[in-house]
Coordinates of C-alpha atoms and ligand atoms in Angstrom, one line a residue:
X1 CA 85.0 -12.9 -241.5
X2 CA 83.7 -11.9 -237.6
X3 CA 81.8 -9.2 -237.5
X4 CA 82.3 -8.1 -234.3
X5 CA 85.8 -8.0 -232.3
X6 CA 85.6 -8.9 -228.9
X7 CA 88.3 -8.6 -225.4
X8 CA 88.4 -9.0 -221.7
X9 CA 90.9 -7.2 -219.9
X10 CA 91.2 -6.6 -216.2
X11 CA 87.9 -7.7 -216.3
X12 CA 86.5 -5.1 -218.6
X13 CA 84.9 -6.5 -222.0
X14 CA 85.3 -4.9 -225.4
X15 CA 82.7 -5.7 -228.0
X16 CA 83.4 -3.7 -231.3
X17 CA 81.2 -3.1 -234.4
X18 CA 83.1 -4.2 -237.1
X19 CA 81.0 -4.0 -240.2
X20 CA 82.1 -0.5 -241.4
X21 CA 81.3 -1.2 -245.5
X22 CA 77.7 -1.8 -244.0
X23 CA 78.4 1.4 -241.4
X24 CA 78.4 -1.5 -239.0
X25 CA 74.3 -2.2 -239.3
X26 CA 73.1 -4.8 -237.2
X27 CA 72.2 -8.0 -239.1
X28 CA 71.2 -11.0 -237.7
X29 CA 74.8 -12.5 -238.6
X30 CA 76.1 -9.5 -236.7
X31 CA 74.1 -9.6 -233.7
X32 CA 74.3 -13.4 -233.1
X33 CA 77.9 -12.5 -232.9
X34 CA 77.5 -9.7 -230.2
X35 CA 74.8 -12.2 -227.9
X36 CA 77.4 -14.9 -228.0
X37 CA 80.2 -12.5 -227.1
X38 CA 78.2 -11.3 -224.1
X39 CA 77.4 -15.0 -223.0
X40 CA 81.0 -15.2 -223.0
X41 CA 81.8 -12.5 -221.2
X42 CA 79.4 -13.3 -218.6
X43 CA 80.9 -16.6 -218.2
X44 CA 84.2 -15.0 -217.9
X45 CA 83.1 -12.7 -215.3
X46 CA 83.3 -9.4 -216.7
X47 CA 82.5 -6.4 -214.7
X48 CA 81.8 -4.2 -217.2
X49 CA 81.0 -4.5 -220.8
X50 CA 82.0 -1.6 -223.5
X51 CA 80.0 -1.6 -226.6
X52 CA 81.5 0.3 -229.1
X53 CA 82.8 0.5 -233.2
X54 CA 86.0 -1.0 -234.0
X55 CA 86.6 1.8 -237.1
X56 CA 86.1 5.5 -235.5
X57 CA 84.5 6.4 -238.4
X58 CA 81.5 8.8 -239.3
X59 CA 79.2 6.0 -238.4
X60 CA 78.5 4.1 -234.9
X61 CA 76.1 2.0 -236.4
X62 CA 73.5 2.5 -238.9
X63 CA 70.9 0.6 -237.1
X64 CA 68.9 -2.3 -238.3
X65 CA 69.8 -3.7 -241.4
X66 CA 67.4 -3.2 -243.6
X67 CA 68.0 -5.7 -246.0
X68 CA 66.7 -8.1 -243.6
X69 CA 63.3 -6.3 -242.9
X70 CA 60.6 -8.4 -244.0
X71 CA 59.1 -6.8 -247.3
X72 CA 55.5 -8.5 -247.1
X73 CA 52.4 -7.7 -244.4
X74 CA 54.3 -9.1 -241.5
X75 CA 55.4 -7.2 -238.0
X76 CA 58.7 -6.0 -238.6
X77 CA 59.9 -5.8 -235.4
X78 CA 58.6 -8.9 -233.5
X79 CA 59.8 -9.9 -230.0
X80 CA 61.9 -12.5 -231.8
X81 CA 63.7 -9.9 -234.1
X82 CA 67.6 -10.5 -233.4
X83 CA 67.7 -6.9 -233.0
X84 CA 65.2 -7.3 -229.8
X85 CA 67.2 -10.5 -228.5
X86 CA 70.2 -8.2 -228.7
X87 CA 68.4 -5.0 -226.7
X88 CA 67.1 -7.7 -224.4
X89 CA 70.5 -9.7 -224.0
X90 CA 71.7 -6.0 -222.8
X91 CA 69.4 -5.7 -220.5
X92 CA 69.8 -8.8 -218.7
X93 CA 73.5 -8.9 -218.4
X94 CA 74.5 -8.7 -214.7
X95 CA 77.3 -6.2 -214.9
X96 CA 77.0 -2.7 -216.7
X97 CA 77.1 -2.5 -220.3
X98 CA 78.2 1.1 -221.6
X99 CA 77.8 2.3 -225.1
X100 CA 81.2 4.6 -225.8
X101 CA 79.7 6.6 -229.2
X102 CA 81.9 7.9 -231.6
X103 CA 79.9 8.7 -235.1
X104 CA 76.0 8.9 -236.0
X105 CA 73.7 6.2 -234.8
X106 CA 70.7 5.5 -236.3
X107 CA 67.4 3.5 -236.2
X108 CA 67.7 0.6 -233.8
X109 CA 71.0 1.2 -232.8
X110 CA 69.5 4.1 -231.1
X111 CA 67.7 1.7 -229.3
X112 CA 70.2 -0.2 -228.4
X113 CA 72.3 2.7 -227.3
X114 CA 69.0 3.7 -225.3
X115 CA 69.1 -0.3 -223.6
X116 CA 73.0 0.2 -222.3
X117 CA 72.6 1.1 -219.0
X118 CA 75.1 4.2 -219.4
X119 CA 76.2 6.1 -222.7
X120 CA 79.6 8.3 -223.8
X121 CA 79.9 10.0 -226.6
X122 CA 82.4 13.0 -228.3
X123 CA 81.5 15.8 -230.5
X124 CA 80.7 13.4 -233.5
X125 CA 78.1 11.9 -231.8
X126 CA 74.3 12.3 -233.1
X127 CA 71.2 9.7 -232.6
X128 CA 68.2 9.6 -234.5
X129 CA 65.2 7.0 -234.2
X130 CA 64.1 6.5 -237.8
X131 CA 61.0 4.5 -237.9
X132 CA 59.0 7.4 -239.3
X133 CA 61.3 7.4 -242.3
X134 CA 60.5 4.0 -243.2
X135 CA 56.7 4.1 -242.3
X136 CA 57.4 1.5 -239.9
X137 CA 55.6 0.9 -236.6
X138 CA 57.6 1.0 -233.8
X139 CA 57.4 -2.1 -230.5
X140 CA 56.1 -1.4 -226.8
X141 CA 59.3 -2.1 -225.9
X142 CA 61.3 0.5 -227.9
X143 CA 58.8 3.1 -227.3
X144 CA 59.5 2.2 -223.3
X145 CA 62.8 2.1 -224.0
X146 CA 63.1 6.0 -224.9
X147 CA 59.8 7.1 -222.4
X148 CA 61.7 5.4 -219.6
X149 CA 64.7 7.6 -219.9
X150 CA 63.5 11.0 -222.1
X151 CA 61.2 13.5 -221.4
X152 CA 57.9 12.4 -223.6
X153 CA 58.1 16.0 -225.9
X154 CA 61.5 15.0 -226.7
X155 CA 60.6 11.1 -227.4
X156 CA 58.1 12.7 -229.6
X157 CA 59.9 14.9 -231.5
X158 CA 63.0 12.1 -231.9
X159 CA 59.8 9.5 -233.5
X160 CA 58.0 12.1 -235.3
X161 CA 61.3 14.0 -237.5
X162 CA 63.6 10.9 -237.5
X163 CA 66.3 13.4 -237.6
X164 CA 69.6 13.5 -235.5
X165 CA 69.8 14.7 -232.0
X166 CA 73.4 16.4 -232.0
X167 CA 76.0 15.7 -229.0
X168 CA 75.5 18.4 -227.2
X169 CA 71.8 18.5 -227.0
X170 CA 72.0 14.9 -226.7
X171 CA 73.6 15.4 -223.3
X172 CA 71.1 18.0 -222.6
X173 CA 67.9 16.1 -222.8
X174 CA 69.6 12.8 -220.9
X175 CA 70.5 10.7 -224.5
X176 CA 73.9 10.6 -222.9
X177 CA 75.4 10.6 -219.6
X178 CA 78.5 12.5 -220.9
X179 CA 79.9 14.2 -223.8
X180 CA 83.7 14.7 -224.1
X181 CA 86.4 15.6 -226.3
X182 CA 87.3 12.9 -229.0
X183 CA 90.7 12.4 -227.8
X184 CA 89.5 11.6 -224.2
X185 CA 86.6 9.4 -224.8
X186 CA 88.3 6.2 -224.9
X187 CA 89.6 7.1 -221.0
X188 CA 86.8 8.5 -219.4
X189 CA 84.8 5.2 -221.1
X190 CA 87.1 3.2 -219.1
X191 CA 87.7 5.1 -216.2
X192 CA 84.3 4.7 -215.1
X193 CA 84.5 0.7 -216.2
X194 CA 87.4 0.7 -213.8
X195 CA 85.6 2.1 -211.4
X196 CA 82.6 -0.6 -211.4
X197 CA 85.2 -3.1 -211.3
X198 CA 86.2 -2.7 -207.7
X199 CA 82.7 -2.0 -206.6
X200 CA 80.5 -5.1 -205.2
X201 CA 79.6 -7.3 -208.4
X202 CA 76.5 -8.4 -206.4
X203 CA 75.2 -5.5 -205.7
X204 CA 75.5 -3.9 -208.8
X205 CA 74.0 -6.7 -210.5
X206 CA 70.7 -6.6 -208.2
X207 CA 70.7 -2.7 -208.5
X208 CA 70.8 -3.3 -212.5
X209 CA 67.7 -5.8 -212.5
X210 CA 65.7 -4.2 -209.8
X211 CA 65.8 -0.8 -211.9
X212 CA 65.0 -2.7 -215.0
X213 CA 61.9 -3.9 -213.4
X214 CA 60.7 -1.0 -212.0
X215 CA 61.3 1.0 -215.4
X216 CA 59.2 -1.7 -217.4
X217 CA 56.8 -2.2 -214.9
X218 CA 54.1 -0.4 -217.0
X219 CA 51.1 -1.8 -216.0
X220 CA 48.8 -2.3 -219.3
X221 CA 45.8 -5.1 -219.4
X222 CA 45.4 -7.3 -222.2
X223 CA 42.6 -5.3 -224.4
X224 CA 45.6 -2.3 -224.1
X225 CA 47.8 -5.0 -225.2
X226 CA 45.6 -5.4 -228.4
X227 CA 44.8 -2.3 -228.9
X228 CA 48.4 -1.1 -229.0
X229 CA 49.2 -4.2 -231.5
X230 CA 46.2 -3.3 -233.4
X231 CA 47.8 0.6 -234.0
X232 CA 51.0 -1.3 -235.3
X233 CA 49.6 -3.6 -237.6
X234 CA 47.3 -1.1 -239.3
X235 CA 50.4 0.6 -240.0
X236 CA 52.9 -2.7 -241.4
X237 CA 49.8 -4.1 -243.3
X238 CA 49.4 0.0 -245.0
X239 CA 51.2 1.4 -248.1
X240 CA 53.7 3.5 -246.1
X241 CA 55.8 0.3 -244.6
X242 CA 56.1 -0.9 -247.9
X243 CA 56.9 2.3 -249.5
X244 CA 59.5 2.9 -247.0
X245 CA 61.3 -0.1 -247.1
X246 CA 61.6 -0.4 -251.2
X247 CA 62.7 3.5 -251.1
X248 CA 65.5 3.0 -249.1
X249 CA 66.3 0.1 -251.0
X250 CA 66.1 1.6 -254.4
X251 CA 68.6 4.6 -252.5
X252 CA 65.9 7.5 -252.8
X253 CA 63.3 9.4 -250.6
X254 CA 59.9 8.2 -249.7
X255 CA 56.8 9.2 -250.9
X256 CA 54.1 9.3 -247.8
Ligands
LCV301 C1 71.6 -2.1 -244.4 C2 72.9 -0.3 -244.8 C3 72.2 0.4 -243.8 C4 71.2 -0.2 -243.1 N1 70.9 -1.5 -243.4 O1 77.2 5.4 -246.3 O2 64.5 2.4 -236.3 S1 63.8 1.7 -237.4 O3 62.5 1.3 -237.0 O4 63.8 2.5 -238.7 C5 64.7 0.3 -237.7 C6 63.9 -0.7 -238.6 C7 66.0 0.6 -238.3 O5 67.0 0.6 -237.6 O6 66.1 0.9 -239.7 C8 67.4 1.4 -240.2 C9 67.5 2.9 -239.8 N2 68.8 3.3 -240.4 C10 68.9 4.4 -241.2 O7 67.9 5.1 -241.5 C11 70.3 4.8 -241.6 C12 70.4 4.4 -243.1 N3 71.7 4.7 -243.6 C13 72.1 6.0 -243.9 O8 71.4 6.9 -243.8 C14 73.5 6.1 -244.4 O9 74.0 4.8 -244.8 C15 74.4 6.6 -243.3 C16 74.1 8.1 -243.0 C17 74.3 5.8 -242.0 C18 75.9 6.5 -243.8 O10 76.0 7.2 -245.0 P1 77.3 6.9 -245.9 O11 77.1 7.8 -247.1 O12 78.5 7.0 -245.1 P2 76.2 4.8 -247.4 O13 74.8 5.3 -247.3 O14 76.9 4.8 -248.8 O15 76.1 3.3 -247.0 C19 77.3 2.4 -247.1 C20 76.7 1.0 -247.3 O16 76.0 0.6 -246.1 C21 74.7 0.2 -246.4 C22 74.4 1.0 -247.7 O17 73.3 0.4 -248.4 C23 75.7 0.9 -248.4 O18 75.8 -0.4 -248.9 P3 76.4 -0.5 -250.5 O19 77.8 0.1 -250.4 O20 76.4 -2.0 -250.7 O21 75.5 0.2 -251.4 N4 73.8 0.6 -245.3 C24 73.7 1.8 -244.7 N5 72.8 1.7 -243.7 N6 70.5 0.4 -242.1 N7 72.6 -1.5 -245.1

């Protein structure tokens, strides 16, 4: 069974979360999926990519899947994590890839959301960053990811309660470029795609990698580097990582 369900129509793509009995988390299976629906859709020219759930249920995504963390002493979240292909694949496609948010998203998704290059989302909408629930240690790139784009009390205060930001503080503090009314999202979500489809392909491609450069460009040296990997794998090789992950397995609350 796909996992995903993907379209291209007047050169706008469609790539929908379908996965609802998980609440559409992102397993590898799942991601592979979305990667090789966005090769395609580059290949097929698309102006404009919607990411989005194929149920409109109470749940965008439920964010990594965490059946597929690694239980033992081992970084979680390495640079070859599907998850991070998938934020990266984002990142890198040459047209603009908008996240149109209907339900709750949580963990990774939230970084994922926070990789699209513009998000919608209706009154339903809430995103919370979770990694303090799982006493997991969080990337370089995710934490860029959210300081890029978030003032840093508000990235803060997302990493340290894990809890939901709510649509309409969402909008507030920049999570989303819009909020609107349930019944108009879908629209307004391609409205805009419509838009970038008659504007220069070329330019908006170069406008899209130039900014990404400039927002990652944060210069750290190598001892930095280590230092910062050092911070994370005090933290996967301690009790808390493994705490969190077999709680939420065993469907009850941590004990940090
Ligand atoms: C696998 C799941 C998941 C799931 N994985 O439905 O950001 S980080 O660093 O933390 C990163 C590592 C990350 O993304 O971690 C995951 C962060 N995600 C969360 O903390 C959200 C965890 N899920 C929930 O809190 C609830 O499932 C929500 C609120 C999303 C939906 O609640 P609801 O009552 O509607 P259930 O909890 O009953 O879940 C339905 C099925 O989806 C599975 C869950 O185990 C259940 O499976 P079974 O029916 O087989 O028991 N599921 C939910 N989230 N992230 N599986």
């Amino acid at each position: 069974m796909p996992l995903i369900k993907t379209s291209l129509t007047d050169d706008i793509g469609t790539i929908g979360f379908d996965r609802e009995a998980k609440r559409n988390a992102l397993s590898a299976g799942l991601i592979a999926e979305t990667i090789a629906a966005l090769d395609d859709l580059e290949a097929r020219k698309a102006r404009a990519v919607i990411l989005r759930s194929v149920v409109a249920g109470k749940v965008w995504s439920a964010g990594h899947d965490v059946e597929e963390l690694p239980r033992a002493n081992v970084d979680p979240l390495p640079y070859s994590d599907p998850l991070e292909q998938l934020l990266r694949a984002v990142k890198a496609f040459p047209a603009p890839v908008i996240a149109m948010v209907h339900g709750t998203v949580w963990g990774g998704a939230c970084d994922l959301v926070m990789a699209c290059d513009l998000v919608y989302g209706d009154e339903t909408c809430a995103f919370a960053i979770t990694p303090a629930k799982l006493g997991l240690p969080y990337n370089v790139a995710g934490f860029l990811n959210f300081m890029s784009r978030l003032p840093l009390n508000v990235v803060k205060e997302m990493f340290f309660a894990a809890e939901p930001v709510p649509a309409e503080r969402a909008e507030r503090v920049g999570i989303v470029n819009r909020i609107v009314p349930a019944a108009d999202l879908e629209q307004t979500v391609y409205d805009m795609a419509r838009t970038f489809t008659t504007r220069s392909a070329a330019a908006i491609a170069a406008a899209k990698e130039s900014i990404r450069v400039l927002s990652e460009s944060a210069p750290i040296n190598p001892a930095t580097f280590e230092y910062l990997h050092g911070l994370r794998r005090d933290v996967y090789f301690g009790p808390d990582y493994h705490e969190g992950t077999a709680a939420f397995l065993e469907k009850r609350e941590p004990k940090f």
